[in-house]
Amino acid sequence: MAIKLPIFMDYHSTTPVDPRVIEEMLPYFNEKFGNAASRSHAFGWTAEEAVDYARERIGKLINAQSEKEIVFTSGATESNNVAIKGVAEFYKDKGNHIITSVIEHKAVLDTCKRLEKEGYVVTYLGVGKDGRVDPDDVKKALTDKTILVSIMLANNEIGTVQPIEEIGKLTRERGVLLHSDAVQGVGKVPFDVQQMNVDLASITAHKMYGPKGVGALYVRRSKPRVRLVAQMDGGGHERGMRSGTLNVPGIVGFGKAAEIMMNEGKEEGVRLLAMRERLRKKLQSSLEEVFVNGSLEHRLPGNLNVSFAFVEGEAMMMAIKDVAVSSGSACTSASLEPSYVLRALGVGDELAHSSIRFGLGRYTTDEEIDYVSDLVIDKVKHLRNMSPLYEMYKDGIDLKSVQWVAH
Amino acid sequence: MAYSDKVIDHAENPRNVGTLDKDDPSVGTGLVGAPACGDVMRLQIKVSDDGVIEDAKFKTFGCGSAIASSSLATEWIKGKKVEEAEALKNVDIVNELNLPPVKIHCSVLAEDAIKSAIADYRAKQAAKR
Ligand SMILES: Cc1ncc(COP(=O)(O)O)c(C=O)c1O
């Protein structure tokens, strides 16, 4: 079978909408176009019913106790904002301390930074070389002033899965709320808000084969009942937590996407893991000095983040331009700093500049894995042949001993 | 980010990739940048007795624009007198390759690499005398 180019291997950035999801969404654009907040007629009721069904499906995926615990938003950026700012504001008389990690998504980190300006105190926990937060560090950081701990389920760059259950035990014991940005992990690795004692969780449809611009925030309603201050003023939708007319077709799609994940996520994970390992083994057996960033064991099945030493990430992406991947290299961002996540692992800036993230997903095939690994191997060799660092390495020069003239 | 056709051309078909004998007195080597910053360029020139750069080679660790800048630099200085090569400015590279503002440092690095190679060549010549 001929390979169709370009190949998408960037499933952490977003995912295509599953055709089964599109099919369910379609009637809600015209036929059943009602406003879910219209209480007085059938158009509204139909829409509301569809929205509530989606709540139920999404709630099931994370084991919420009631569909009422699902609040729809415009995406996980908003969910993270509402969760953290909303809790901080509501519980400010109880305390002003928040604990999070240095490898969180910017939607969490920048929200915390803003709160710091408003007088809150935030502890940013570091991670080990494996890319994981040590629950012991959470324990040590908890104070009488701590109101919230926010730790992601799985990291978007390196795919490492955090020990949420262990952290949940600690926060529950201390009566501190636990929020988790579960965007990358939900449906792909176990995530059960009861078992893990999670009180708030952010998810988004477009990372699980649903449409973009629809997200949800899980807000626990009992034991404990979580309260938050809405960050969007308006008609008081979503039980006052998030005003704004609901994106009914998007929400319907989100619900279907969640159901598919619930039914197929586990099997899909097994398949993705096999492909991921096939890719990794091919790369590491054909090339020297290829390093996996973060724990292999506690990792999303579809994630492979590797550094090809002596080759710069953006040059690599350009060389394999028919394959969509991403890099932690500074050159791929507006800032001149390499990925803060890789830095937090202590990977070293030169290896951070050499990192490539392969994200495998529902439509990745074995043929694509073979094509991509052959191509990458070929291009890494090509780029190393023009890399002065590789030549020095081959000559036995310790690159760390060289006096570099940085500019 | 979209690359200019010229950057793509140089990055895909880099000119003058290679290594000259750094111990040869007629060879000047410039090594600039740092791995931690994401770009390192090594540019080498071989200068004839009458001061003409008869060969130039480079190896670069860096993004496509860095590779293109050094590739273009070697192409330009080959056949030029050392003084002419020295006069080359990074803006010439920026204009030729249509580098966006975030990539200007790549051209600066290429200019530095040329200057550093020339300085090395001159130091070697001075030591010979
Ligand atoms: C871990 C994580 N959190 C939050 C987000 C933001 O989600 P959204 O695009 O729905 O705003 C993303 C996606 O970029 C993500 O990967």
Tab-separated table of C-alpha atoms in Angstrom, chain A:
chain	number	residue	atom	x	y	z
A	1	MET	CA	0.000	0.000	0.000
A	2	ALA	CA	1.322	3.386	-0.950
A	3	ILE	CA	1.858	5.768	1.921
A	4	LYS	CA	-0.231	8.907	1.852
A	5	LEU	CA	1.742	12.056	2.564
A	6	PRO	CA	1.914	14.155	4.631
A	7	ILE	CA	1.784	11.868	7.662
A	8	PHE	CA	0.296	13.237	10.886
A	9	MET	CA	2.293	12.236	13.952
A	10	ASP	CA	1.374	15.141	16.159
A	11	TYR	CA	-1.659	13.762	17.994
A	12	HIS	CA	-0.787	15.684	21.160
A	13	SER	CA	-1.418	18.964	19.389
A	14	THR	CA	-4.856	17.940	18.204
A	15	THR	CA	-6.691	15.044	16.585
A	16	PRO	CA	-8.965	14.675	13.583
A	17	VAL	CA	-12.651	14.326	14.401
A	18	ASP	CA	-13.763	10.705	14.276
A	19	PRO	CA	-16.345	10.208	11.472
A	20	ARG	CA	-18.733	8.664	14.009
A	21	VAL	CA	-18.507	11.873	15.986
A	22	ILE	CA	-19.202	14.055	12.971
A	23	GLU	CA	-22.233	11.976	12.152
A	24	GLU	CA	-23.767	12.552	15.556
A	25	MET	CA	-23.012	16.247	15.461
A	26	LEU	CA	-24.544	17.041	12.081
A	27	PRO	CA	-28.248	17.216	13.009
A	28	TYR	CA	-27.450	19.723	15.727
A	29	PHE	CA	-26.318	22.361	13.263
A	30	ASN	CA	-29.668	22.827	11.542
A	31	GLU	CA	-32.393	20.305	12.303
A	32	LYS	CA	-31.948	20.406	16.070
A	33	PHE	CA	-30.442	23.823	16.363
A	34	GLY	CA	-32.127	24.936	19.564
A	35	ASN	CA	-30.542	26.832	22.413
A	36	ALA	CA	-30.109	24.473	25.333
A	37	ALA	CA	-31.109	27.316	27.646
A	38	SER	CA	-34.504	27.789	26.000
A	39	ARG	CA	-36.775	26.266	28.586
A	40	SER	CA	-40.052	27.149	26.935
A	41	HIS	CA	-40.143	25.108	23.750
A	42	ALA	CA	-39.276	21.823	22.106
A	43	PHE	CA	-36.235	23.174	20.246
A	44	GLY	CA	-34.642	24.070	23.537
A	45	TRP	CA	-35.631	20.801	25.211
A	46	THR	CA	-34.138	18.742	22.404
A	47	ALA	CA	-30.877	20.629	22.689
A	48	GLU	CA	-30.832	20.378	26.461
A	49	GLU	CA	-31.468	16.668	26.314
A	50	ALA	CA	-28.568	16.214	23.918
A	51	VAL	CA	-26.292	18.270	26.125
A	52	ASP	CA	-27.246	16.281	29.208
A	53	TYR	CA	-26.635	13.034	27.393
A	54	ALA	CA	-23.163	14.300	26.542
A	55	ARG	CA	-22.595	15.182	30.193
A	56	GLU	CA	-23.518	11.652	31.118
A	57	ARG	CA	-21.166	10.112	28.579
A	58	ILE	CA	-18.283	12.359	29.595
A	59	GLY	CA	-19.007	11.825	33.273
A	60	LYS	CA	-18.865	8.075	32.756
A	61	LEU	CA	-15.491	8.252	31.106
A	62	ILE	CA	-13.942	9.722	34.248
A	63	ASN	CA	-16.342	8.038	36.686
A	64	ALA	CA	-18.133	11.168	37.885
A	65	GLN	CA	-20.985	10.469	40.273
A	66	SER	CA	-23.435	12.703	38.525
A	67	GLU	CA	-23.666	14.304	35.113
A	68	LYS	CA	-24.256	17.558	36.951
A	69	GLU	CA	-20.572	17.569	37.789
A	70	ILE	CA	-19.661	18.280	34.167
A	71	VAL	CA	-19.442	21.971	33.251
A	72	PHE	CA	-18.947	22.765	29.594
A	73	THR	CA	-16.373	25.312	28.514
A	74	SER	CA	-14.639	26.458	25.345
A	75	GLY	CA	-11.720	24.111	25.932
A	76	ALA	CA	-9.194	23.077	28.509
A	77	THR	CA	-7.491	26.461	28.593
A	78	GLU	CA	-10.709	27.889	29.932
A	79	SER	CA	-11.303	24.893	32.186
A	80	ASN	CA	-7.886	25.340	33.785
A	81	ASN	CA	-8.484	29.055	34.217
A	82	VAL	CA	-11.892	28.622	35.806
A	83	ALA	CA	-10.760	25.792	38.042
A	84	ILE	CA	-7.726	27.534	39.472
A	85	LYS	CA	-8.927	31.139	39.551
A	86	GLY	CA	-12.416	30.116	40.576
A	87	VAL	CA	-11.223	28.019	43.504
A	88	ALA	CA	-8.586	30.560	44.535
A	89	GLU	CA	-11.178	33.282	44.651
A	90	PHE	CA	-13.822	31.274	46.473
A	91	TYR	CA	-11.521	29.868	49.121
A	92	LYS	CA	-9.366	32.936	49.652
A	93	ASP	CA	-10.484	33.267	53.248
A	94	LYS	CA	-9.346	29.743	53.909
A	95	GLY	CA	-5.883	30.164	52.456
A	96	ASN	CA	-3.769	31.612	49.692
A	97	HIS	CA	-1.399	28.807	48.796
A	98	ILE	CA	-1.474	26.731	45.614
A	99	ILE	CA	0.809	23.860	44.656
A	100	THR	CA	1.501	22.915	41.044
A	101	SER	CA	4.408	21.585	38.990
A	102	VAL	CA	6.911	23.246	36.679
A	103	ILE	CA	5.890	21.064	33.728
A	104	GLU	CA	2.217	22.012	33.647
A	105	HIS	CA	0.650	23.434	30.508
A	106	LYS	CA	0.892	27.214	30.130
A	107	ALA	CA	-2.821	27.486	30.823
A	108	VAL	CA	-2.058	26.357	34.360
A	109	LEU	CA	1.322	28.031	34.827
A	110	ASP	CA	0.297	31.438	33.548
A	111	THR	CA	-2.923	31.303	35.547
A	112	CYS	CA	-0.853	30.647	38.656
A	113	LYS	CA	1.517	33.479	37.770
A	114	ARG	CA	-1.392	35.857	37.547
A	115	LEU	CA	-2.640	34.732	40.930
A	116	GLU	CA	0.808	35.363	42.376
A	117	LYS	CA	0.504	38.973	41.268
A	118	GLU	CA	-2.750	39.136	43.169
A	119	GLY	CA	-1.075	37.988	46.351
A	120	TYR	CA	-1.466	34.232	46.222
A	121	VAL	CA	1.552	32.088	46.950
A	122	VAL	CA	2.348	29.335	44.485
A	123	THR	CA	4.768	26.451	44.918
A	124	TYR	CA	6.031	25.060	41.616
A	125	LEU	CA	7.244	21.531	42.252
A	126	GLY	CA	10.107	20.206	40.189
A	127	VAL	CA	10.118	16.802	38.556
A	128	GLY	CA	12.660	14.011	38.468
A	129	LYS	CA	14.607	12.932	35.418
A	130	ASP	CA	11.664	10.637	34.718
A	131	GLY	CA	9.410	13.669	34.336
A	132	ARG	CA	7.261	12.844	37.349
A	133	VAL	CA	6.282	14.725	40.440
A	134	ASP	CA	7.277	12.997	43.655
A	135	PRO	CA	4.183	12.726	45.906
A	136	ASP	CA	6.518	13.235	48.840
A	137	ASP	CA	7.304	16.698	47.511
A	138	VAL	CA	3.594	17.455	47.464
A	139	LYS	CA	3.333	16.274	51.035
A	140	LYS	CA	6.192	18.499	52.125
A	141	ALA	CA	4.800	21.507	50.306
A	142	LEU	CA	1.314	21.307	51.847
A	143	THR	CA	0.699	23.958	54.497
A	144	ASP	CA	-2.286	25.126	56.503
A	145	LYS	CA	-2.726	27.814	53.875
A	146	THR	CA	-2.868	25.408	50.923
A	147	ILE	CA	-6.223	25.478	49.178
A	148	LEU	CA	-5.465	23.737	45.906
A	149	VAL	CA	-3.042	21.311	44.308
A	150	SER	CA	-3.014	21.247	40.501
A	151	ILE	CA	-1.068	18.456	38.833
A	152	MET	CA	-1.620	17.266	35.292
A	153	LEU	CA	-2.526	13.677	34.482
A	154	ALA	CA	-0.140	13.360	31.527
A	155	ASN	CA	2.294	15.815	30.061
A	156	ASN	CA	1.692	17.134	26.561
A	157	GLU	CA	5.355	17.119	25.528
A	158	ILE	CA	6.893	14.046	27.073
A	159	GLY	CA	3.735	12.071	27.795
A	160	THR	CA	4.753	11.180	31.336
A	161	VAL	CA	1.872	10.141	33.564
A	162	GLN	CA	1.771	11.611	37.060
A	163	PRO	CA	1.011	9.699	40.266
A	164	ILE	CA	-2.386	11.345	40.699
A	165	GLU	CA	-3.758	8.603	42.928
A	166	GLU	CA	-0.920	8.999	45.455
A	167	ILE	CA	-1.273	12.758	45.370
A	168	GLY	CA	-5.039	12.434	45.783
A	169	LYS	CA	-4.574	10.454	48.967
A	170	LEU	CA	-2.481	13.253	50.431
A	171	THR	CA	-4.792	16.079	49.428
A	172	ARG	CA	-7.875	14.248	50.643
A	173	GLU	CA	-6.247	13.584	54.003
A	174	ARG	CA	-5.409	17.243	54.393
A	175	GLY	CA	-8.726	18.490	53.081
A	176	VAL	CA	-7.083	20.281	50.175
A	177	LEU	CA	-8.711	20.327	46.752
A	178	LEU	CA	-7.025	18.502	43.877
A	179	HIS	CA	-7.317	19.708	40.295
A	180	SER	CA	-5.897	17.745	37.387
A	181	ASP	CA	-5.398	18.905	33.819
A	182	ALA	CA	-6.376	15.554	32.369
A	183	VAL	CA	-6.412	16.681	28.732
A	184	GLN	CA	-3.714	14.402	27.378
A	185	GLY	CA	-4.395	11.346	29.452
A	186	VAL	CA	-8.127	10.918	29.721
A	187	GLY	CA	-9.336	7.796	27.930
A	188	LYS	CA	-5.743	6.813	27.219
A	189	VAL	CA	-4.518	5.947	30.697
A	190	PRO	CA	-6.619	5.126	33.763
A	191	PHE	CA	-8.353	8.175	35.173
A	192	ASP	CA	-11.031	7.719	37.781
A	193	VAL	CA	-11.969	10.775	39.819
A	194	GLN	CA	-13.370	8.634	42.645
A	195	GLN	CA	-10.476	6.283	43.003
A	196	MET	CA	-7.959	9.107	42.621
A	197	ASN	CA	-9.790	11.625	44.805
A	198	VAL	CA	-9.735	14.258	42.103
A	199	ASP	CA	-12.010	17.232	42.799
A	200	LEU	CA	-11.672	19.171	39.568
A	201	ALA	CA	-10.504	17.951	36.158
A	202	SER	CA	-10.002	19.730	32.850
A	203	ILE	CA	-10.628	17.940	29.588
A	204	THR	CA	-11.000	18.966	25.972
A	205	ALA	CA	-12.701	17.323	23.008
A	206	HIS	CA	-10.127	18.002	20.333
A	207	LYS	CA	-7.474	15.798	21.916
A	208	MET	CA	-9.809	12.826	21.851
A	209	TYR	CA	-11.141	12.858	18.296
A	210	GLY	CA	-13.850	15.409	19.016
A	211	PRO	CA	-14.174	18.976	17.724
A	212	LYS	CA	-12.037	21.950	18.710
A	213	GLY	CA	-13.363	24.676	20.960
A	214	VAL	CA	-15.281	22.448	23.384
A	215	GLY	CA	-14.027	21.433	26.765
A	216	ALA	CA	-15.295	20.495	30.170
A	217	LEU	CA	-14.465	21.003	33.782
A	218	TYR	CA	-15.381	18.271	36.194
A	219	VAL	CA	-16.422	19.858	39.493
A	220	ARG	CA	-17.073	17.450	42.351
A	221	ARG	CA	-20.476	17.901	43.974
A	222	SER	CA	-20.170	15.803	47.055
A	223	LYS	CA	-17.504	14.810	49.545
A	224	PRO	CA	-16.431	17.499	49.217
A	225	ARG	CA	-18.739	19.825	47.369
A	226	VAL	CA	-16.411	22.062	45.412
A	227	ARG	CA	-17.345	25.706	45.063
A	228	LEU	CA	-15.878	28.210	42.684
A	229	VAL	CA	-16.387	31.756	41.546
A	230	ALA	CA	-17.397	32.035	37.894
A	231	GLN	CA	-14.874	33.837	35.731
A	232	MET	CA	-17.370	34.688	33.001
A	233	ASP	CA	-20.333	36.834	33.880
A	234	GLY	CA	-23.575	36.522	31.979
A	235	GLY	CA	-26.704	34.452	31.796
A	236	GLY	CA	-25.726	32.075	34.553
A	237	HIS	CA	-25.515	28.954	32.409
A	238	GLU	CA	-23.901	25.778	33.696
A	239	ARG	CA	-25.281	26.284	37.184
A	240	GLY	CA	-23.716	29.690	37.365
A	241	MET	CA	-20.200	28.434	36.796
A	242	ARG	CA	-19.843	29.343	33.162
A	243	SER	CA	-22.132	31.718	31.355
A	244	GLY	CA	-22.564	31.563	27.615
A	245	THR	CA	-24.841	29.745	25.174
A	246	LEU	CA	-23.662	26.183	24.881
A	247	ASN	CA	-22.017	24.923	21.718
A	248	VAL	CA	-24.552	22.153	21.300
A	249	PRO	CA	-23.138	20.409	18.208
A	250	GLY	CA	-19.668	20.536	19.706
A	251	ILE	CA	-20.893	19.167	23.015
A	252	VAL	CA	-22.779	16.369	21.279
A	253	GLY	CA	-19.578	15.489	19.445
A	254	PHE	CA	-17.603	15.639	22.685
A	255	GLY	CA	-20.062	13.188	24.238
A	256	LYS	CA	-19.733	10.747	21.394
A	257	ALA	CA	-15.953	11.080	21.409
A	258	ALA	CA	-15.960	10.289	25.128
A	259	GLU	CA	-18.121	7.241	24.584
A	260	ILE	CA	-15.804	5.933	21.882
A	261	MET	CA	-12.828	6.481	24.179
A	262	MET	CA	-14.623	4.640	26.942
A	263	ASN	CA	-15.301	1.661	24.689
A	264	GLU	CA	-12.133	1.581	22.649
A	265	GLY	CA	-9.490	3.548	24.533
A	266	LYS	CA	-7.926	0.578	26.238
A	267	GLU	CA	-7.569	-1.495	23.101
A	268	GLU	CA	-6.343	1.521	21.225
A	269	GLY	CA	-3.710	2.036	23.890
A	270	VAL	CA	-2.377	-1.465	23.418
A	271	ARG	CA	-2.097	-0.932	19.685
A	272	LEU	CA	-0.453	2.472	20.078
A	273	LEU	CA	2.027	1.164	22.606
A	274	ALA	CA	3.100	-1.600	20.233
A	275	MET	CA	3.614	0.930	17.434
A	276	ARG	CA	5.394	3.382	19.715
A	277	GLU	CA	7.791	0.690	20.871
A	278	ARG	CA	8.379	-0.441	17.318
A	279	LEU	CA	9.301	3.107	16.377
A	280	ARG	CA	11.519	3.582	19.404
A	281	LYS	CA	13.356	0.310	18.960
A	282	LYS	CA	13.970	0.948	15.285
A	283	LEU	CA	15.388	4.390	15.987
A	284	GLN	CA	17.499	3.328	18.925
A	285	SER	CA	18.873	0.229	17.248
A	286	SER	CA	19.858	2.009	14.028
A	287	LEU	CA	21.202	5.218	15.509
A	288	GLU	CA	23.633	5.934	18.320
A	289	GLU	CA	23.035	8.631	20.927
A	290	VAL	CA	19.247	8.681	20.810
A	291	PHE	CA	17.731	9.467	24.201
A	292	VAL	CA	14.160	9.058	25.358
A	293	ASN	CA	13.036	12.058	27.394
A	294	GLY	CA	11.103	11.084	30.510
A	295	SER	CA	9.946	7.781	31.921
A	296	LEU	CA	9.177	5.044	29.414
A	297	GLU	CA	7.149	3.128	31.942
A	298	HIS	CA	4.820	5.888	33.125
A	299	ARG	CA	3.993	7.304	29.770
A	300	LEU	CA	1.146	7.781	27.326
A	301	PRO	CA	1.159	4.841	24.920
A	302	GLY	CA	1.185	7.132	21.881
A	303	ASN	CA	4.029	9.391	22.974
A	304	LEU	CA	7.648	9.184	21.980
A	305	ASN	CA	9.813	12.175	22.812
A	306	VAL	CA	13.425	11.592	21.858
A	307	SER	CA	16.561	13.645	21.442
A	308	PHE	CA	18.808	12.888	18.496
A	309	ALA	CA	22.107	14.220	19.812
A	310	PHE	CA	24.118	16.518	17.476
A	311	VAL	CA	21.075	17.284	15.319
A	312	GLU	CA	18.947	20.376	15.876
A	313	GLY	CA	15.207	19.775	16.133
A	314	GLU	CA	13.959	22.323	13.668
A	315	ALA	CA	16.462	21.232	11.031
A	316	MET	CA	15.210	17.709	11.636
A	317	MET	CA	11.586	18.729	11.186
A	318	MET	CA	12.493	20.496	7.980
A	319	ALA	CA	14.301	17.403	6.735
A	320	ILE	CA	11.249	15.235	7.365
A	321	LYS	CA	8.778	17.863	6.267
A	322	ASP	CA	6.235	15.314	5.041
A	323	VAL	CA	5.860	14.095	8.599
A	324	ALA	CA	4.091	16.354	11.081
A	325	VAL	CA	5.864	16.183	14.439
A	326	SER	CA	6.960	18.798	16.929
A	327	SER	CA	10.175	19.777	18.655
A	328	GLY	CA	11.283	21.262	21.944
A	329	SER	CA	13.910	23.270	20.114
A	330	ALA	CA	13.969	27.001	20.740
A	331	CYS	CA	13.896	27.615	17.022
A	332	THR	CA	10.352	26.349	16.837
A	333	SER	CA	9.066	28.912	19.279
A	334	ALA	CA	9.043	32.671	19.416
A	335	SER	CA	11.225	32.641	22.505
A	336	LEU	CA	14.837	31.649	22.167
A	337	GLU	CA	14.616	29.151	24.981
A	338	PRO	CA	14.188	25.451	24.480
A	339	SER	CA	11.234	23.619	26.020
A	340	TYR	CA	10.746	24.378	29.716
A	341	VAL	CA	9.496	20.844	30.206
A	342	LEU	CA	12.707	19.265	28.932
A	343	ARG	CA	14.722	21.745	30.954
A	344	ALA	CA	12.821	20.711	34.055
A	345	LEU	CA	13.921	17.114	33.465
A	346	GLY	CA	17.506	18.292	33.492
A	347	VAL	CA	17.916	17.051	29.942
A	348	GLY	CA	20.454	19.774	29.135
A	349	ASP	CA	19.825	22.552	26.673
A	350	GLU	CA	21.716	20.941	23.811
A	351	LEU	CA	19.596	17.808	24.012
A	352	ALA	CA	16.448	19.873	24.448
A	353	HIS	CA	17.279	21.575	21.150
A	354	SER	CA	17.579	18.124	19.594
A	355	SER	CA	14.241	16.769	20.735
A	356	ILE	CA	11.438	15.520	18.541
A	357	ARG	CA	7.991	14.576	19.779
A	358	PHE	CA	6.223	11.823	17.871
A	359	GLY	CA	2.546	11.626	18.760
A	360	LEU	CA	0.761	8.492	17.578
A	361	GLY	CA	-2.981	8.169	17.455
A	362	ARG	CA	-6.104	6.461	16.234
A	363	TYR	CA	-5.254	6.597	12.544
A	364	THR	CA	-1.544	5.839	12.736
A	365	THR	CA	-0.623	2.676	10.816
A	366	ASP	CA	2.240	0.203	10.974
A	367	GLU	CA	3.206	1.269	7.456
A	368	GLU	CA	3.509	4.848	8.620
A	369	ILE	CA	5.691	3.785	11.532
A	370	ASP	CA	8.011	1.949	9.169
A	371	TYR	CA	8.107	4.812	6.705
A	372	VAL	CA	8.766	7.393	9.389
A	373	SER	CA	11.449	5.402	11.156
A	374	ASP	CA	13.335	4.752	7.909
A	375	LEU	CA	13.071	8.400	6.936
A	376	VAL	CA	14.152	9.664	10.339
A	377	ILE	CA	17.129	7.316	10.470
A	378	ASP	CA	18.230	8.461	7.031
A	379	LYS	CA	17.854	12.153	7.836
A	380	VAL	CA	19.541	11.963	11.220
A	381	LYS	CA	22.542	10.385	9.503
A	382	HIS	CA	22.482	13.066	6.840
A	383	LEU	CA	22.281	15.903	9.358
A	384	ARG	CA	24.952	14.371	11.562
A	385	ASN	CA	27.246	14.290	8.566
A	386	MET	CA	26.985	18.032	8.461
A	387	SER	CA	27.098	18.536	12.205
A	388	PRO	CA	30.387	19.787	13.661
A	389	LEU	CA	29.293	18.362	17.015
A	390	TYR	CA	28.966	14.868	15.630
A	391	GLU	CA	32.396	15.120	14.054
A	392	MET	CA	33.873	16.258	17.362
A	393	TYR	CA	32.060	13.478	19.180
A	394	LYS	CA	33.460	10.974	16.700
A	395	ASP	CA	36.931	12.409	17.222
A	396	GLY	CA	36.569	11.695	20.893
A	397	ILE	CA	36.265	15.326	21.953
A	398	ASP	CA	34.226	15.899	25.086
A	399	LEU	CA	31.793	18.595	23.993
A	400	LYS	CA	31.419	19.780	27.564
A	401	SER	CA	35.131	20.584	27.738
A	402	VAL	CA	34.977	22.938	24.761
A	403	GLN	CA	34.983	26.684	25.411
A	404	TRP	CA	31.967	27.724	23.366
A	405	VAL	CA	31.632	31.275	22.156
A	406	ALA	CA	27.967	31.832	22.834
A	407	HIS	CA	26.421	34.884	21.244
